PDB file of C-alpha atoms in Angstrom:
ATOM      1  CA  UNK A   1     -14.041   0.016   0.803  1.00  0.00           C
ATOM      2  CA  UNK A   2     -10.956   1.132  -1.076  1.00  0.00           C
ATOM      3  CA  UNK A   3      -7.194   0.505  -0.172  1.00  0.00           C
ATOM      4  CA  UNK A   4      -5.043   3.138   1.128  1.00  0.00           C
ATOM      5  CA  UNK A   5      -1.221   3.157   0.605  1.00  0.00           C
ATOM      6  CA  UNK A   6       1.300   5.376   2.210  1.00  0.00           C
ATOM      7  CA  UNK A   7       4.959   5.249   1.237  1.00  0.00           C
ATOM      8  CA  UNK A   8       7.287   7.184   3.490  1.00  0.00           C
ATOM      9  CA  UNK A   9       4.356   9.047   4.854  1.00  0.00           C
ATOM     10  CA  UNK A  10       2.960  10.188   1.541  1.00  0.00           C
ATOM     11  CA  UNK A  11      -0.263   8.828   0.311  1.00  0.00           C
ATOM     12  CA  UNK A  12      -0.118   7.474  -3.230  1.00  0.00           C
ATOM     13  CA  UNK A  13      -2.761   5.947  -5.474  1.00  0.00           C
ATOM     14  CA  UNK A  14      -2.646   2.121  -5.388  1.00  0.00           C
ATOM     15  CA  UNK A  15      -1.796   1.812  -9.089  1.00  0.00           C
ATOM     16  CA  UNK A  16       1.145   4.235  -8.582  1.00  0.00           C
ATOM     17  CA  UNK A  17       2.431   2.502  -5.455  1.00  0.00           C
ATOM     18  CA  UNK A  18       5.912   1.448  -6.259  1.00  0.00           C
ATOM     19  CA  UNK A  19       9.182   0.839  -4.623  1.00  0.00           C
ATOM     20  CA  UNK A  20      12.613   0.364  -6.115  1.00  0.00           C
ATOM     21  CA  UNK A  21      13.771  -2.936  -7.281  1.00  0.00           C
ATOM     22  CA  UNK A  22      17.012  -2.161  -5.413  1.00  0.00           C
ATOM     23  CA  UNK A  23      15.127  -1.962  -2.163  1.00  0.00           C
ATOM     24  CA  UNK A  24      16.409  -4.705   0.110  1.00  0.00           C
ATOM     25  CA  UNK A  25      12.991  -5.619   1.148  1.00  0.00           C
ATOM     26  CA  UNK A  26      12.456  -6.784  -2.440  1.00  0.00           C
ATOM     27  CA  UNK A  27      15.857  -8.173  -3.043  1.00  0.00           C
ATOM     28  CA  UNK A  28      16.320 -10.210   0.260  1.00  0.00           C
ATOM     29  CA  UNK A  29      13.232 -10.053   2.314  1.00  0.00           C
ATOM     30  CA  UNK A  30      15.392  -7.638   4.441  1.00  0.00           C
ATOM     31  CA  UNK A  31      12.341  -6.052   6.332  1.00  0.00           C
ATOM     32  CA  UNK A  32      10.155  -6.204   9.278  1.00  0.00           C
ATOM     33  CA  UNK A  33       6.353  -5.706   9.503  1.00  0.00           C
ATOM     34  CA  UNK A  34       3.233  -5.655  11.625  1.00  0.00           C
ATOM     35  CA  UNK A  35      -0.411  -6.229  10.734  1.00  0.00           C
ATOM     36  CA  UNK A  36      -3.284  -5.019  12.981  1.00  0.00           C
ATOM     37  CA  UNK A  37      -6.968  -4.352  12.598  1.00  0.00           C
ATOM     38  CA  UNK A  38      -9.312  -1.563  13.563  1.00  0.00           C
ATOM     39  CA  UNK A  39     -12.511  -1.305  15.548  1.00  0.00           C
ATOM     40  CA  UNK A  40     -14.704   1.534  14.517  1.00  0.00           C
ATOM     41  CA  UNK A  41     -11.772   3.219  12.739  1.00  0.00           C
ATOM     42  CA  UNK A  42      -9.364   2.911  15.725  1.00  0.00           C
ATOM     43  CA  UNK A  43      -6.206   0.786  15.454  1.00  0.00           C
ATOM     44  CA  UNK A  44      -6.380  -2.072  18.029  1.00  0.00           C
ATOM     45  CA  UNK A  45      -3.427  -2.403  20.435  1.00  0.00           C
ATOM     46  CA  UNK A  46      -1.366   0.085  18.497  1.00  0.00           C
ATOM     47  CA  UNK A  47       1.100   0.685  21.277  1.00  0.00           C
ATOM     48  CA  UNK A  48       1.671  -2.995  21.535  1.00  0.00           C
ATOM     49  CA  UNK A  49       2.120  -3.428  17.742  1.00  0.00           C
ATOM     50  CA  UNK A  50       4.531  -0.515  17.647  1.00  0.00           C
ATOM     51  CA  UNK A  51       6.678  -1.923  20.394  1.00  0.00           C
ATOM     52  CA  UNK A  52       6.735  -5.402  18.608  1.00  0.00           C
ATOM     53  CA  UNK A  53       7.846  -3.721  15.390  1.00  0.00           C
ATOM     54  CA  UNK A  54      10.546  -1.854  17.403  1.00  0.00           C
ATOM     55  CA  UNK A  55      11.825  -5.141  18.879  1.00  0.00           C
ATOM     56  CA  UNK A  56      11.836  -6.977  15.505  1.00  0.00           C
ATOM     57  CA  UNK A  57      13.795  -3.921  13.925  1.00  0.00           C
ATOM     58  CA  UNK A  58      16.306  -3.971  16.762  1.00  0.00           C
ATOM     59  CA  UNK A  59      16.843  -7.775  16.365  1.00  0.00           C
ATOM     60  CA  UNK A  60      17.708  -7.401  12.740  1.00  0.00           C
ATOM     61  CA  UNK A  61      19.447  -4.085  13.043  1.00  0.00           C
ATOM     62  CA  UNK A  62      17.007  -1.994  10.957  1.00  0.00           C
ATOM     63  CA  UNK A  63      16.784   1.541  12.043  1.00  0.00           C
ATOM     64  CA  UNK A  64      13.218   2.960  12.582  1.00  0.00           C
ATOM     65  CA  UNK A  65      12.415   6.634  12.891  1.00  0.00           C
ATOM     66  CA  UNK A  66      13.906   7.724  16.351  1.00  0.00           C
ATOM     67  CA  UNK A  67      10.372   8.982  17.314  1.00  0.00           C
ATOM     68  CA  UNK A  68       7.849   6.200  16.882  1.00  0.00           C
ATOM     69  CA  UNK A  69       5.077   8.705  16.803  1.00  0.00           C
ATOM     70  CA  UNK A  70       5.856   9.032  13.011  1.00  0.00           C
ATOM     71  CA  UNK A  71       4.836   5.583  12.362  1.00  0.00           C
ATOM     72  CA  UNK A  72       1.994   5.960  14.851  1.00  0.00           C
ATOM     73  CA  UNK A  73       0.545   8.861  13.053  1.00  0.00           C
ATOM     74  CA  UNK A  74       0.867   7.230   9.676  1.00  0.00           C
ATOM     75  CA  UNK A  75      -1.120   4.239  10.908  1.00  0.00           C
ATOM     76  CA  UNK A  76      -3.773   6.491  12.364  1.00  0.00           C
ATOM     77  CA  UNK A  77      -4.060   8.469   9.092  1.00  0.00           C
ATOM     78  CA  UNK A  78      -4.349   5.150   7.084  1.00  0.00           C
ATOM     79  CA  UNK A  79      -7.077   3.949   9.519  1.00  0.00           C
ATOM     80  CA  UNK A  80      -8.983   7.155   9.360  1.00  0.00           C
ATOM     81  CA  UNK A  81      -8.982   7.296   5.553  1.00  0.00           C
ATOM     82  CA  UNK A  82     -10.213   3.843   5.151  1.00  0.00           C
ATOM     83  CA  UNK A  83     -12.952   4.319   7.739  1.00  0.00           C
ATOM     84  CA  UNK A  84     -14.049   7.723   6.053  1.00  0.00           C
ATOM     85  CA  UNK A  85     -14.146   5.975   2.647  1.00  0.00           C
ATOM     86  CA  UNK A  86     -16.416   3.146   3.976  1.00  0.00           C
ATOM     87  CA  UNK A  87     -18.729   5.512   5.672  1.00  0.00           C
ATOM     88  CA  UNK A  88     -19.055   6.205   9.450  1.00  0.00           C
ATOM     89  CA  UNK A  89     -19.659   3.008  11.351  1.00  0.00           C
ATOM     90  CA  UNK A  90     -19.200   0.707   8.227  1.00  0.00           C
ATOM     91  CA  UNK A  91     -16.692  -2.017   8.503  1.00  0.00           C
ATOM     92  CA  UNK A  92     -13.333  -2.500   9.901  1.00  0.00           C
ATOM     93  CA  UNK A  93      -9.861  -2.460   8.312  1.00  0.00           C
ATOM     94  CA  UNK A  94      -6.572  -4.332   8.320  1.00  0.00           C
ATOM     95  CA  UNK A  95      -3.358  -2.256   8.324  1.00  0.00           C
ATOM     96  CA  UNK A  96      -0.029  -3.659   7.292  1.00  0.00           C
ATOM     97  CA  UNK A  97       3.101  -1.677   8.244  1.00  0.00           C
ATOM     98  CA  UNK A  98       6.354  -2.643   6.607  1.00  0.00           C
ATOM     99  CA  UNK A  99       9.759  -1.137   7.190  1.00  0.00           C
ATOM    100  CA  UNK A 100      12.608  -2.307   4.921  1.00  0.00           C
ATOM    101  CA  UNK A 101      16.309  -1.600   5.223  1.00  0.00           C
ATOM    102  CA  UNK A 102      16.047   0.671   2.214  1.00  0.00           C
ATOM    103  CA  UNK A 103      17.863   1.024  -1.082  1.00  0.00           C
ATOM    104  CA  UNK A 104      21.539  -0.180  -1.216  1.00  0.00           C
ATOM    105  CA  UNK A 105      24.259   1.641  -3.115  1.00  0.00           C
ATOM    106  CA  UNK A 106      24.991  -1.628  -4.824  1.00  0.00           C
ATOM    107  CA  UNK A 107      23.917  -5.373  -4.877  1.00  0.00           C
ATOM    108  CA  UNK A 108      25.382  -7.159  -1.858  1.00  0.00           C
ATOM    109  CA  UNK A 109      24.359  -8.726   1.492  1.00  0.00           C
ATOM    110  CA  UNK A 110      26.200  -6.176   3.646  1.00  0.00           C
ATOM    111  CA  UNK A 111      23.597  -4.132   5.584  1.00  0.00           C
ATOM    112  CA  UNK A 112      25.851  -1.103   5.499  1.00  0.00           C
ATOM    113  CA  UNK A 113      25.130  -0.767   1.858  1.00  0.00           C
ATOM    114  CA  UNK A 114      21.773   0.754   2.699  1.00  0.00           C
ATOM    115  CA  UNK A 115      21.541   4.047   4.611  1.00  0.00           C
ATOM    116  CA  UNK A 116      17.906   4.845   5.035  1.00  0.00           C
ATOM    117  CA  UNK A 117      15.012   2.707   5.763  1.00  0.00           C
ATOM    118  CA  UNK A 118      11.850   2.713   3.709  1.00  0.00           C
ATOM    119  CA  UNK A 119       8.232   2.664   5.174  1.00  0.00           C
ATOM    120  CA  UNK A 120       5.148   1.373   3.506  1.00  0.00           C
ATOM    121  CA  UNK A 121       1.628   1.215   5.029  1.00  0.00           C
ATOM    122  CA  UNK A 122      -1.303  -0.584   3.260  1.00  0.00           C
ATOM    123  CA  UNK A 123      -4.791  -0.461   4.611  1.00  0.00           C
ATOM    124  CA  UNK A 124      -7.964  -1.932   3.284  1.00  0.00           C
ATOM    125  CA  UNK A 125     -11.213  -3.796   4.167  1.00  0.00           C
ATOM    126  CA  UNK A 126     -10.888  -6.517   6.880  1.00  0.00           C
ATOM    127  CA  UNK A 127     -11.815 -10.009   5.828  1.00  0.00           C
ATOM    128  CA  UNK A 128     -13.202 -11.862   8.780  1.00  0.00           C
ATOM    129  CA  UNK A 129     -13.776 -15.548   9.323  1.00  0.00           C
ATOM    130  CA  UNK A 130     -17.234 -16.776   8.653  1.00  0.00           C
ATOM    131  CA  UNK A 131     -19.660 -17.255  11.545  1.00  0.00           C
ATOM    132  CA  UNK A 132     -19.657 -21.009  10.564  1.00  0.00           C
ATOM    133  CA  UNK A 133     -15.860 -21.089  11.285  1.00  0.00           C
ATOM    134  CA  UNK A 134     -16.528 -19.953  14.806  1.00  0.00           C
ATOM    135  CA  UNK A 135     -19.364 -22.288  15.363  1.00  0.00           C
ATOM    136  CA  UNK A 136     -18.081 -25.483  13.715  1.00  0.00           C
ATOM    137  CA  UNK A 137     -14.279 -24.924  13.700  1.00  0.00           C
ATOM    138  CA  UNK A 138     -11.760 -24.772  10.765  1.00  0.00           C
ATOM    139  CA  UNK A 139      -9.648 -27.320   9.222  1.00  0.00           C
ATOM    140  CA  UNK A 140      -5.834 -27.100   9.683  1.00  0.00           C
ATOM    141  CA  UNK A 141      -2.796 -29.251   8.660  1.00  0.00           C
ATOM    142  CA  UNK A 142       0.688 -29.382  10.406  1.00  0.00           C
ATOM    143  CA  UNK A 143       3.851 -28.443   8.471  1.00  0.00           C
ATOM    144  CA  UNK A 144       7.238 -29.580   9.920  1.00  0.00           C
ATOM    145  CA  UNK A 145      10.023 -27.200   9.279  1.00  0.00           C
ATOM    146  CA  UNK A 146      12.764 -25.099  10.774  1.00  0.00           C
ATOM    147  CA  UNK A 147      11.775 -21.320  10.419  1.00  0.00           C
ATOM    148  CA  UNK A 148      14.390 -18.911   8.874  1.00  0.00           C
ATOM    149  CA  UNK A 149      14.935 -16.975  11.997  1.00  0.00           C
ATOM    150  CA  UNK A 150      15.461 -20.080  14.338  1.00  0.00           C
ATOM    151  CA  UNK A 151      18.830 -20.196  15.954  1.00  0.00           C
ATOM    152  CA  UNK A 152      19.658 -16.535  14.975  1.00  0.00           C
ATOM    153  CA  UNK A 153      19.462 -13.170  16.607  1.00  0.00           C
ATOM    154  CA  UNK A 154      16.210 -12.712  14.654  1.00  0.00           C
ATOM    155  CA  UNK A 155      14.370 -15.409  16.415  1.00  0.00           C
ATOM    156  CA  UNK A 156      10.899 -14.242  17.492  1.00  0.00           C
ATOM    157  CA  UNK A 157      10.788 -11.119  15.076  1.00  0.00           C
ATOM    158  CA  UNK A 158       8.285 -10.496  12.371  1.00  0.00           C
ATOM    159  CA  UNK A 159      10.612 -10.388   9.327  1.00  0.00           C
ATOM    160  CA  UNK A 160       9.611 -10.124   5.652  1.00  0.00           C
ATOM    161  CA  UNK A 161      11.006 -13.348   4.474  1.00  0.00           C
ATOM    162  CA  UNK A 162       7.843 -15.489   4.784  1.00  0.00           C
ATOM    163  CA  UNK A 163       8.773 -18.338   2.343  1.00  0.00           C
ATOM    164  CA  UNK A 164       8.155 -21.050   5.072  1.00  0.00           C
ATOM    165  CA  UNK A 165       4.706 -19.663   5.559  1.00  0.00           C
ATOM    166  CA  UNK A 166       3.963 -19.517   1.972  1.00  0.00           C
ATOM    167  CA  UNK A 167       4.959 -22.955   1.364  1.00  0.00           C
ATOM    168  CA  UNK A 168       3.031 -24.135   4.476  1.00  0.00           C
ATOM    169  CA  UNK A 169      -0.027 -22.435   3.247  1.00  0.00           C
ATOM    170  CA  UNK A 170       0.261 -24.052  -0.102  1.00  0.00           C
ATOM    171  CA  UNK A 171       0.069 -27.428   1.636  1.00  0.00           C
ATOM    172  CA  UNK A 172      -2.863 -26.300   3.611  1.00  0.00           C
ATOM    173  CA  UNK A 173      -4.746 -25.053   0.656  1.00  0.00           C
ATOM    174  CA  UNK A 174      -4.072 -28.364  -1.300  1.00  0.00           C
ATOM    175  CA  UNK A 175      -5.534 -30.241   1.695  1.00  0.00           C
ATOM    176  CA  UNK A 176      -8.644 -27.943   1.767  1.00  0.00           C
ATOM    177  CA  UNK A 177      -7.528 -26.318   5.043  1.00  0.00           C
ATOM    178  CA  UNK A 178      -7.321 -22.776   6.070  1.00  0.00           C
ATOM    179  CA  UNK A 179      -4.200 -22.720   8.184  1.00  0.00           C
ATOM    180  CA  UNK A 180      -1.031 -24.678   8.741  1.00  0.00           C
ATOM    181  CA  UNK A 181       0.363 -25.212  12.218  1.00  0.00           C
ATOM    182  CA  UNK A 182       4.204 -25.055  12.303  1.00  0.00           C
ATOM    183  CA  UNK A 183       5.914 -28.045  13.927  1.00  0.00           C
ATOM    184  CA  UNK A 184       9.528 -27.443  14.817  1.00  0.00           C
ATOM    185  CA  UNK A 185      12.484 -29.859  14.925  1.00  0.00           C
ATOM    186  CA  UNK A 186      11.626 -30.949  18.538  1.00  0.00           C
ATOM    187  CA  UNK A 187       8.069 -32.066  17.236  1.00  0.00           C
ATOM    188  CA  UNK A 188       6.447 -29.154  19.027  1.00  0.00           C
ATOM    189  CA  UNK A 189       3.551 -27.173  17.617  1.00  0.00           C
ATOM    190  CA  UNK A 190       4.720 -23.586  17.944  1.00  0.00           C
ATOM    191  CA  UNK A 191       2.308 -21.357  15.852  1.00  0.00           C
ATOM    192  CA  UNK A 192       0.385 -21.030  12.682  1.00  0.00           C
ATOM    193  CA  UNK A 193       1.524 -19.273   9.504  1.00  0.00           C
ATOM    194  CA  UNK A 194      -0.511 -16.178  10.450  1.00  0.00           C
ATOM    195  CA  UNK A 195      -1.879 -17.021  13.982  1.00  0.00           C
ATOM    196  CA  UNK A 196      -0.956 -18.036  17.489  1.00  0.00           C
ATOM    197  CA  UNK A 197      -1.883 -21.327  18.925  1.00  0.00           C
ATOM    198  CA  UNK A 198      -3.787 -21.728  22.071  1.00  0.00           C
ATOM    199  CA  UNK A 199      -5.505 -24.921  23.569  1.00  0.00           C
ATOM    200  CA  UNK A 200      -7.528 -25.791  26.639  1.00  0.00           C
ATOM    201  CA  UNK A 201      -5.654 -28.581  28.339  1.00  0.00           C
ATOM    202  CA  UNK A 202      -7.128 -29.904  31.673  1.00  0.00           C
ATOM    203  CA  UNK A 203      -9.309 -26.784  32.053  1.00  0.00           C
ATOM    204  CA  UNK A 204      -6.363 -24.466  31.470  1.00  0.00           C
ATOM    205  CA  UNK A 205      -5.578 -22.236  28.573  1.00  0.00           C
ATOM    206  CA  UNK A 206      -2.049 -22.932  27.446  1.00  0.00           C
ATOM    207  CA  UNK A 207       0.116 -21.559  24.553  1.00  0.00           C
ATOM    208  CA  UNK A 208       3.719 -22.126  23.553  1.00  0.00           C
ATOM    209  CA  UNK A 209       6.259 -20.178  25.552  1.00  0.00           C
ATOM    210  CA  UNK A 210       8.179 -17.200  24.012  1.00  0.00           C
ATOM    211  CA  UNK A 211      11.390 -19.353  24.427  1.00  0.00           C
ATOM    212  CA  UNK A 212      10.051 -21.455  21.577  1.00  0.00           C
ATOM    213  CA  UNK A 213      10.738 -18.590  19.218  1.00  0.00           C
ATOM    214  CA  UNK A 214       7.150 -17.787  18.591  1.00  0.00           C
ATOM    215  CA  UNK A 215       5.927 -14.356  17.548  1.00  0.00           C
ATOM    216  CA  UNK A 216       4.279 -12.894  20.543  1.00  0.00           C
ATOM    217  CA  UNK A 217       0.623 -12.341  19.882  1.00  0.00           C
ATOM    218  CA  UNK A 218      -3.042 -13.184  20.550  1.00  0.00           C
ATOM    219  CA  UNK A 219      -4.518 -13.772  17.074  1.00  0.00           C
TER     220      UNK A 219
END
């Protein structure tokens, strides 16, 4: 199954997929994103993902297309292309949607230096956990930190600056684990680097509250 790339709605070959070094997503991690999967070529929970992308963008003041159907359509096109390339009924795809603040007129942190957001969509074959992971479980580690968005207006948004998660996964990998659970300054497990945390306690399914600054999700 091949990878599909769309930049600002235009499909490009993966080897030609480029974005300016002056794009603020590259310079500062000044971007928001979503990752979703397909079932039978159909994007799962697409409306919910688009609304979460919209909330993230609002919190960090990145302007999305006024009509979200633009991004909706691009996601569906990418999903269809990946599904067609794999053959009907063959495999599922991941789709990553990124929106950066765009290219600035000059180097500098002021968001007003950029006038138009950039959209990038990458779709490719979905790598699922092994059946053994579901049967026997998976090793994880804990990683104590304060996330970049905590105590800011961006808390709870899915931003492109993922350095904390990268460092946490480096520690997990060194320990032979597949995920790191983030522990905040109040000694609370809040979420994983790429996953949400749920537990059965006293016969009840529980998860950290939104007020903990988690990224809302069910993965």
